[in-house]
CSV table of C-alpha atoms and ligand atoms in Angstrom, one decimal:
chain,number,residue,atom,x,y,z
A,391,MET,CA,-24.6,66.8,42.9
A,392,ILE,CA,-21.2,65.9,41.7
A,393,LYS,CA,-18.4,68.3,43.2
A,394,PRO,CA,-15.9,69.3,40.5
A,395,PHE,CA,-12.9,68.3,42.9
A,396,GLU,CA,-14.3,64.9,43.4
A,397,VAL,CA,-14.0,64.4,39.5
A,398,ILE,CA,-10.5,66.1,39.4
A,399,ARG,CA,-8.8,64.4,42.6
A,400,PRO,CA,-8.3,60.9,41.3
A,401,ILE,CA,-6.5,62.4,38.3
A,402,LEU,CA,-4.3,64.6,40.6
A,403,PHE,CA,-3.7,61.6,42.7
A,404,GLN,CA,-2.2,59.7,39.7
A,405,LEU,CA,0.3,62.2,39.2
A,406,ASP,CA,3.6,62.7,41.4
A,407,PRO,CA,2.6,64.9,44.1
A,408,GLU,CA,4.8,67.7,43.3
A,409,ARG,CA,3.9,67.9,39.7
A,410,SER,CA,0.1,67.7,40.8
A,411,HIS,CA,0.9,70.7,43.2
A,412,GLU,CA,2.1,72.7,40.5
A,413,TRP,CA,-0.5,71.7,38.2
A,414,SER,CA,-3.3,72.5,40.6
A,415,LEU,CA,-1.7,76.1,41.1
A,416,LYS,CA,-1.5,76.6,37.4
A,417,MET,CA,-5.1,75.5,37.2
A,418,LEU,CA,-6.1,77.9,39.8
A,419,ASN,CA,-4.6,80.7,38.2
A,420,LEU,CA,-6.2,80.2,34.8
A,421,CYS,CA,-9.7,80.3,36.8
A,422,TRP,CA,-8.5,83.5,38.5
A,423,ARG,CA,-7.4,84.9,35.1
A,424,ALA,CA,-10.6,83.8,33.5
A,425,GLY,CA,-12.6,85.6,36.0
A,426,ILE,CA,-14.2,82.3,37.5
A,427,ARG,CA,-14.8,83.2,41.2
A,428,LEU,CA,-14.1,80.0,43.2
A,429,SER,CA,-15.0,81.5,46.6
A,430,GLY,CA,-18.3,80.6,48.1
A,431,SER,CA,-21.2,83.1,48.9
A,432,HIS,CA,-21.1,82.7,52.4
A,433,THR,CA,-20.4,86.0,54.5
A,434,THR,CA,-18.5,86.1,57.4
A,435,ARG,CA,-18.1,88.5,60.3
A,436,PRO,CA,-14.5,90.2,60.1
A,437,ARG,CA,-12.2,89.8,63.3
A,438,GLN,CA,-9.4,92.1,64.8
A,439,VAL,CA,-6.2,90.0,65.5
A,440,MET,CA,-2.9,91.6,66.0
A,441,GLY,CA,-4.4,94.9,65.4
A,442,LEU,CA,-5.3,93.7,61.8
A,443,GLU,CA,-8.7,93.3,60.4
A,444,PHE,CA,-9.3,89.8,58.9
A,445,CYS,CA,-12.3,89.5,56.6
A,446,ASN,CA,-12.6,85.9,58.0
A,447,PRO,CA,-10.5,83.9,60.4
A,448,LEU,CA,-9.5,80.9,57.8
A,449,GLY,CA,-6.0,81.6,56.1
A,450,LEU,CA,-3.8,79.6,53.9
A,451,ALA,CA,-0.6,78.2,55.7
A,452,ALA,CA,2.9,78.9,54.5
A,453,GLY,CA,4.4,76.4,51.9
A,454,MET,CA,2.0,76.4,49.4
A,455,ASP,CA,2.9,79.4,47.7
A,456,LYS,CA,6.6,79.9,48.7
A,457,ASN,CA,7.5,82.6,45.9
A,458,GLY,CA,4.2,84.4,45.9
A,459,ASP,CA,3.5,83.4,42.4
A,460,TYR,CA,-0.4,82.6,43.0
A,461,ILE,CA,-1.4,85.3,45.5
A,462,ASP,CA,-4.5,86.3,43.6
A,463,ALA,CA,-5.5,82.9,42.4
A,464,LEU,CA,-5.3,81.7,46.0
A,465,ALA,CA,-7.2,84.7,47.3
A,466,ASN,CA,-9.9,83.9,44.9
A,467,LEU,CA,-10.8,80.8,46.9
A,468,GLY,CA,-12.0,82.9,49.7
A,469,PHE,CA,-9.3,82.9,52.4
A,470,GLY,CA,-9.4,85.6,55.2
A,471,PHE,CA,-5.5,85.7,54.8
A,472,ILE,CA,-2.6,84.3,53.0
A,473,GLU,CA,0.8,83.4,54.2
A,474,VAL,CA,3.4,83.2,51.6
A,475,GLY,CA,7.0,81.5,51.8
A,476,THR,CA,9.0,80.4,53.6
A,477,VAL,CA,11.4,82.5,51.8
A,478,THR,CA,14.9,82.6,52.4
A,479,PRO,CA,17.6,85.6,51.6
A,480,ARG,CA,19.0,83.9,48.7
A,481,PRO,CA,17.5,81.5,46.2
A,482,GLN,CA,18.0,77.7,46.9
A,483,PRO,CA,16.8,74.5,45.2
A,484,GLY,CA,15.7,72.7,48.4
A,485,ASN,CA,16.1,69.0,48.7
A,486,PRO,CA,16.4,66.5,45.9
A,487,ARG,CA,13.1,65.1,44.3
A,488,PRO,CA,11.1,63.0,45.4
A,489,ARG,CA,10.4,65.2,48.6
A,490,LEU,CA,6.6,65.2,48.8
A,491,PHE,CA,4.6,62.2,49.7
A,492,ARG,CA,1.0,61.4,50.1
A,493,LEU,CA,-0.5,58.8,52.7
A,494,PRO,CA,-4.2,58.9,51.6
A,495,ALA,CA,-5.3,56.3,54.1
A,496,ALA,CA,-4.4,58.9,56.7
A,497,GLN,CA,-5.4,62.1,54.7
A,498,ALA,CA,-1.8,62.9,55.6
A,499,ILE,CA,1.2,64.5,53.6
A,500,ILE,CA,5.1,63.9,54.4
A,501,ASN,CA,7.4,66.6,52.9
A,502,ARG,CA,11.0,67.4,53.0
A,503,MET,CA,10.9,70.2,50.6
A,504,GLY,CA,13.9,72.2,52.4
A,505,PHE,CA,12.7,75.7,51.7
A,506,ASN,CA,13.0,75.5,48.0
A,507,ASN,CA,12.3,79.1,46.8
A,508,ARG,CA,13.5,81.9,44.5
A,509,GLY,CA,14.6,84.1,47.3
A,510,ILE,CA,13.4,87.1,49.0
A,511,ASP,CA,13.7,89.8,46.0
A,512,TYR,CA,11.9,87.6,43.7
A,513,LEU,CA,9.0,87.2,46.2
A,514,LEU,CA,8.8,90.9,46.9
A,515,GLU,CA,8.4,91.6,43.1
A,516,ARG,CA,5.5,89.1,43.0
A,517,VAL,CA,3.9,90.6,45.9
A,518,LYS,CA,4.3,94.0,44.3
A,519,GLN,CA,2.4,92.7,41.0
A,520,ALA,CA,-0.3,91.1,42.9
A,521,ASN,CA,-3.8,92.8,43.1
A,522,TYR,CA,-4.6,91.3,46.4
A,523,LYS,CA,-5.2,93.8,49.1
A,524,GLY,CA,-6.0,91.6,52.0
A,525,ILE,CA,-3.9,90.2,54.9
A,526,LEU,CA,-0.7,88.8,53.6
A,527,GLY,CA,1.6,87.1,56.1
A,528,ILE,CA,5.2,86.8,54.8
A,529,ASN,CA,7.1,83.7,56.1
A,530,ILE,CA,11.0,83.9,56.4
A,531,GLY,CA,13.7,81.3,57.2
A,532,LYS,CA,17.4,80.9,56.8
A,533,ASN,CA,19.3,79.6,53.7
A,534,ALA,CA,20.4,76.0,54.1
A,535,ASP,CA,24.2,76.9,53.7
A,536,THR,CA,24.1,79.8,56.4
A,537,PRO,CA,26.0,78.4,59.5
A,538,MET,CA,23.7,78.4,62.6
A,539,ALA,CA,25.8,80.8,64.2
A,540,ARG,CA,24.9,83.5,61.7
A,541,ALA,CA,21.0,82.4,61.3
A,542,ALA,CA,20.1,85.6,63.0
A,543,GLU,CA,21.6,87.6,60.1
A,544,ASP,CA,19.3,85.9,57.5
A,545,TYR,CA,16.2,86.6,59.9
A,546,LEU,CA,17.2,90.0,60.2
A,547,LEU,CA,17.8,90.6,56.6
A,548,GLY,CA,14.4,88.9,55.6
A,549,LEU,CA,12.5,91.1,58.2
A,550,ARG,CA,14.0,94.4,56.8
A,551,LYS,CA,13.2,93.2,53.1
A,552,VAL,CA,9.8,92.1,53.7
A,553,TYR,CA,8.6,94.6,56.2
A,554,PRO,CA,7.2,97.3,53.9
A,555,LEU,CA,5.0,94.8,52.2
A,556,ALA,CA,4.0,92.3,54.8
A,557,SER,CA,0.8,92.7,56.9
A,558,TYR,CA,2.7,90.3,59.6
A,559,VAL,CA,5.9,88.5,59.4
A,560,ALA,CA,6.3,84.8,60.4
A,561,ILE,CA,9.4,83.6,61.8
A,562,ASN,CA,10.0,80.0,60.9
A,563,ILE,CA,12.1,78.4,63.4
A,564,SER,CA,10.2,75.0,63.2
A,565,SER,CA,10.6,73.4,60.0
A,566,PRO,CA,12.3,69.7,60.3
A,567,ASN,CA,13.6,70.1,56.9
A,568,THR,CA,16.4,72.5,57.5
A,569,LYS,CA,19.4,70.9,59.6
A,570,ASP,CA,19.5,72.2,63.1
A,571,LEU,CA,16.8,74.8,62.2
A,572,ARG,CA,14.6,73.7,65.3
A,573,GLN,CA,17.6,74.5,67.5
A,574,LEU,CA,16.3,78.1,67.5
A,575,GLN,CA,13.3,76.8,69.7
A,576,ASN,CA,15.9,76.2,72.5
A,577,ALA,CA,15.5,79.0,75.3
A,578,GLN,CA,18.6,80.8,74.9
A,579,GLU,CA,18.8,80.8,71.2
A,580,MET,CA,15.3,81.6,70.7
A,581,CYS,CA,15.7,84.6,73.1
A,582,ARG,CA,18.7,86.0,71.4
A,583,LEU,CA,17.0,85.8,68.1
A,584,LEU,CA,13.6,87.2,69.1
A,585,GLN,CA,15.4,90.1,70.9
A,586,LEU,CA,17.4,91.2,67.9
A,587,LEU,CA,14.1,90.9,65.8
A,588,LYS,CA,12.1,92.7,68.1
A,589,ALA,CA,14.7,95.6,68.2
A,590,GLU,CA,14.6,95.6,64.5
A,591,GLN,CA,10.9,95.7,64.4
A,592,SER,CA,11.0,98.7,66.4
A,593,HIS,CA,13.6,100.4,64.3
A,594,LEU,CA,11.6,99.5,61.3
A,595,GLN,CA,8.5,100.9,62.7
A,596,THR,CA,10.0,104.4,62.9
A,597,ILE,CA,11.3,104.2,59.5
A,598,HIS,CA,8.2,103.0,57.7
A,599,ARG,CA,5.9,104.4,60.0
A,600,LYS,CA,3.6,101.5,60.3
A,601,TYR,CA,3.7,98.6,63.0
A,602,VAL,CA,4.0,95.0,61.2
A,603,PRO,CA,3.3,92.2,63.8
A,604,LEU,CA,5.9,89.5,64.4
A,605,VAL,CA,4.5,85.8,64.7
A,606,VAL,CA,6.6,82.8,65.6
A,607,LYS,CA,5.9,79.6,64.3
A,608,LEU,CA,6.5,76.6,66.4
A,609,ALA,CA,6.8,72.8,66.1
A,610,PRO,CA,4.3,70.3,67.4
A,611,ASP,CA,7.0,68.1,68.7
A,612,LEU,CA,7.7,70.4,72.0
A,613,ASP,CA,7.1,69.1,75.4
A,614,ASP,CA,5.0,70.7,78.1
A,615,ASP,CA,7.9,72.2,79.8
A,616,GLU,CA,9.4,73.7,76.4
A,617,ILE,CA,6.1,75.2,75.5
A,618,ARG,CA,5.8,76.6,79.2
A,619,ASN,CA,9.1,78.4,78.6
A,620,ILE,CA,8.6,79.4,75.1
A,621,ALA,CA,5.3,81.0,76.3
A,622,ALA,CA,7.0,82.8,79.2
A,623,LEU,CA,9.5,84.1,76.4
A,624,LEU,CA,7.0,85.2,73.9
A,625,LEU,CA,5.0,87.2,76.8
A,626,ASP,CA,8.4,88.8,78.1
A,627,LEU,CA,9.6,89.8,74.6
A,628,GLN,CA,6.0,91.0,73.7
A,629,ILE,CA,6.0,88.9,70.6
A,630,ASP,CA,2.7,89.8,68.6
A,631,GLY,CA,1.5,86.3,67.6
A,632,VAL,CA,2.1,82.5,67.6
A,633,ILE,CA,1.4,80.0,64.8
A,634,ALA,CA,0.7,76.5,66.0
A,635,THR,CA,1.9,74.3,64.5
A,636,ASN,CA,4.5,73.2,61.8
A,637,THR,CA,4.7,69.6,60.7
A,638,THR,CA,5.7,66.8,63.0
A,639,VAL,CA,8.5,64.3,63.1
A,640,SER,CA,6.5,61.8,64.7
A,641,ARG,CA,5.0,58.9,63.1
A,642,GLU,CA,3.0,57.4,65.9
A,643,ASP,CA,-0.3,57.5,63.9
A,644,VAL,CA,0.8,56.6,60.6
A,645,ALA,CA,3.2,53.8,61.4
A,646,GLY,CA,3.0,50.8,58.9
A,647,LEU,CA,1.4,52.8,56.2
A,648,PRO,CA,3.1,53.3,52.8
A,649,CYS,CA,5.6,56.2,52.7
A,650,ALA,CA,5.1,56.7,56.6
A,651,GLY,CA,9.1,55.9,56.7
A,652,GLU,CA,10.0,58.7,54.4
A,653,VAL,CA,12.0,61.4,56.3
A,654,GLY,CA,10.4,64.8,56.6
A,655,GLY,CA,7.6,66.8,58.2
A,656,LEU,CA,4.2,65.0,58.8
A,657,SER,CA,1.0,67.0,58.2
A,658,GLY,CA,-2.8,66.4,57.7
A,659,ARG,CA,-5.2,64.5,59.9
A,660,PRO,CA,-2.5,62.8,62.0
A,661,LEU,CA,-1.3,66.1,63.2
A,662,ARG,CA,-4.4,67.3,64.5
A,663,ARG,CA,-4.5,66.2,68.1
A,664,GLN,CA,-0.9,67.0,68.6
A,665,ALA,CA,-1.3,70.5,67.3
A,666,ASN,CA,-4.4,71.0,69.3
A,667,ARG,CA,-2.6,70.0,72.5
A,668,ILE,CA,0.1,72.7,71.8
A,669,ILE,CA,-2.6,75.4,71.2
A,670,ALA,CA,-4.5,74.4,74.2
A,671,GLN,CA,-1.5,74.6,76.5
A,672,LEU,CA,-0.3,77.9,74.8
A,673,ALA,CA,-3.9,79.3,75.4
A,674,VAL,CA,-3.4,78.7,78.9
A,675,GLU,CA,0.1,80.0,79.4
A,676,LEU,CA,-0.4,83.1,77.2
A,677,GLY,CA,-3.8,84.0,78.6
A,678,LYS,CA,-5.2,85.6,75.6
A,679,LYS,CA,-2.1,88.2,75.8
A,680,ILE,CA,-0.8,86.7,72.6
A,681,PRO,CA,-3.3,85.6,69.7
A,682,ILE,CA,-2.6,82.0,68.4
A,683,ILE,CA,-3.1,81.2,64.8
A,684,GLY,CA,-3.9,77.4,65.0
A,685,VAL,CA,-2.8,75.1,62.2
A,686,GLY,CA,-2.3,71.3,61.7
A,687,GLY,CA,-4.8,68.8,60.5
A,688,VAL,CA,-7.9,70.5,59.5
A,689,VAL,CA,-9.6,68.6,57.2
A,690,SER,CA,-13.2,69.3,57.9
A,691,GLY,CA,-15.2,72.4,59.2
A,692,ASP,CA,-15.5,70.9,62.8
A,693,ASP,CA,-11.7,70.5,62.8
A,694,ALA,CA,-11.5,74.3,62.2
A,695,VAL,CA,-14.1,75.0,65.0
A,696,GLU,CA,-12.0,72.7,67.1
A,697,LYS,CA,-9.1,75.0,66.7
A,698,LEU,CA,-10.9,78.0,67.9
A,699,ARG,CA,-12.4,76.0,70.8
A,700,ALA,CA,-8.6,75.1,71.7
A,701,GLY,CA,-7.8,78.7,72.0
A,702,ALA,CA,-6.7,79.8,68.5
A,703,SER,CA,-8.1,83.3,67.1
A,704,LEU,CA,-7.6,82.4,63.6
A,705,VAL,CA,-7.2,79.1,61.6
A,706,GLN,CA,-4.9,77.9,58.6
A,707,ILE,CA,-5.0,75.0,56.4
A,708,TYR,CA,-2.7,73.3,53.8
A,709,SER,CA,-3.0,69.4,53.7
A,710,GLY,CA,-6.8,69.6,54.1
A,711,LEU,CA,-7.0,71.3,50.8
A,712,ILE,CA,-5.0,68.5,49.0
A,713,TYR,CA,-7.6,65.8,50.2
A,714,ARG,CA,-10.7,68.0,50.2
A,715,GLY,CA,-10.2,70.4,47.6
A,716,PRO,CA,-11.3,74.1,47.8
A,717,GLY,CA,-14.8,73.2,49.2
A,718,LEU,CA,-12.9,72.8,52.7
A,719,ILE,CA,-12.6,76.5,52.9
A,720,GLU,CA,-16.4,77.3,52.4
A,721,GLU,CA,-17.1,74.4,54.9
A,722,ALA,CA,-14.8,75.7,57.5
A,723,LYS,CA,-15.8,79.3,57.1
A,724,VAL,CA,-19.5,78.1,57.6
A,725,ALA,CA,-18.7,76.0,60.5
A,726,ILE,CA,-16.9,78.5,62.2
A,727,GLU,CA,-19.8,81.3,61.6
A,728,ASN,CA,-22.3,78.8,63.0
A,729,ALA,CA,-20.3,78.1,66.1
A,730,SER,CA,-19.6,81.6,66.9
B,960,LIG,C1,4.3,70.4,51.1
B,960,LIG,C2,4.4,71.3,52.4
B,960,LIG,C3,5.3,72.4,52.4
B,960,LIG,C4,5.4,73.3,53.4
B,960,LIG,N1,6.2,74.2,53.6
B,960,LIG,C5,6.3,74.9,54.7
B,960,LIG,C6,7.2,76.2,54.5
B,960,LIG,O1,7.6,76.6,53.7
B,960,LIG,N2,7.0,77.2,55.7
B,960,LIG,C7,6.3,76.8,56.9
B,960,LIG,O2,6.2,77.6,57.6
B,960,LIG,N3,5.5,75.7,56.8
B,960,LIG,C8,5.5,74.9,55.7
B,960,LIG,N4,4.8,74.0,55.8
B,960,LIG,C9,3.7,73.6,57.0
B,960,LIG,C10,2.3,74.1,56.8
B,960,LIG,O3,2.1,75.6,56.8
B,960,LIG,C11,1.5,73.7,58.0
B,960,LIG,O4,2.0,74.3,59.3
B,960,LIG,C12,1.4,72.2,58.1
B,960,LIG,O5,1.3,71.5,57.0
B,960,LIG,C13,0.3,71.7,59.2
B,960,LIG,O6,-1.0,72.1,58.7
B,960,LIG,P1,-1.8,71.1,57.7
B,960,LIG,O7,-2.0,69.9,58.6
B,960,LIG,O8,-3.0,71.9,57.6
B,960,LIG,O9,-1.0,70.8,56.6
B,960,LIG,C14,4.5,72.9,54.7
B,960,LIG,C15,3.5,72.0,54.5
B,960,LIG,C16,3.5,71.0,53.5
B,960,LIG,C17,2.6,69.9,53.3
């Protein structure tokens, strides 16, 4: 049987990657509005993670719906959770185009979007208008023109604003496309930032009478010592979850391919092993005390299972959708269910 995505993909791949991204989301929206169900019929067992109930463990990673414009359309694909953002306090255009590149031979993507988004207030309006009632993560970052010395102010403002509407808040300190952002993963800076955010979370819990977990998203380019130190800090500060990983600046597995020299973060298949290494080490260091959301290079059902076996409790996908289409979601859910 011919699958619709196999017909559409060559057309999408003729278009500029960013246009094809926008067009795909618009098509998904049309399907949702027309009442066309795009999720499979497979039922999965719910999972409790971070005190939240996930109807299935497969989620959409941050960056696909930066402004929350397509929450219902994406939920219609059958995800167990959706992460929107990264959103910054003020709107910003991101980097100049072209800033998104396909490496089809490696099932990979390079992006240097640079947190293009319409700002937190816009996103919150979109979240309020959505019908979706499932788990919604909101991923927050800093504006490119906020000096690093004042980065914490952007994250604190972001946390305060999104707290009432988020199921969990993801702290993005690992994008390679905002100058110096990854410095926030250094022990001292990370400790200071997360202490402030934990204190604010506790304050917000009292005000809103609900506890919203704080999740930190890490880069795959950290070495063993850095991971060990970060894990100790996350335990010490009682951070609620960790997302491993963001895109990589490494080009080891794509050297020589067209577009491999583009500046930005690499995602998709070549990221898989690197992300799994980080997940596996975090799992050892965290000893099940802090759940891991595994992401990076899932392009098949087996890849999703591999993330869980490495120690993740939940799995997210992004680039795999570009290469495999929505069918990957069902494939991964079935593989996870069969493996558990
Ligand atoms: C075009 C693009 C934009 C992204 N934007 C964000 C973002 O805004 N915030 C974020 O935390 N991660 C962002 N990511 C990273 C993904 O959430 C994910 O961590 C990464 O792509 C690895 O997963 P994958 O191999 O399944 O794509 C982006 C990835 C891509 C490809």
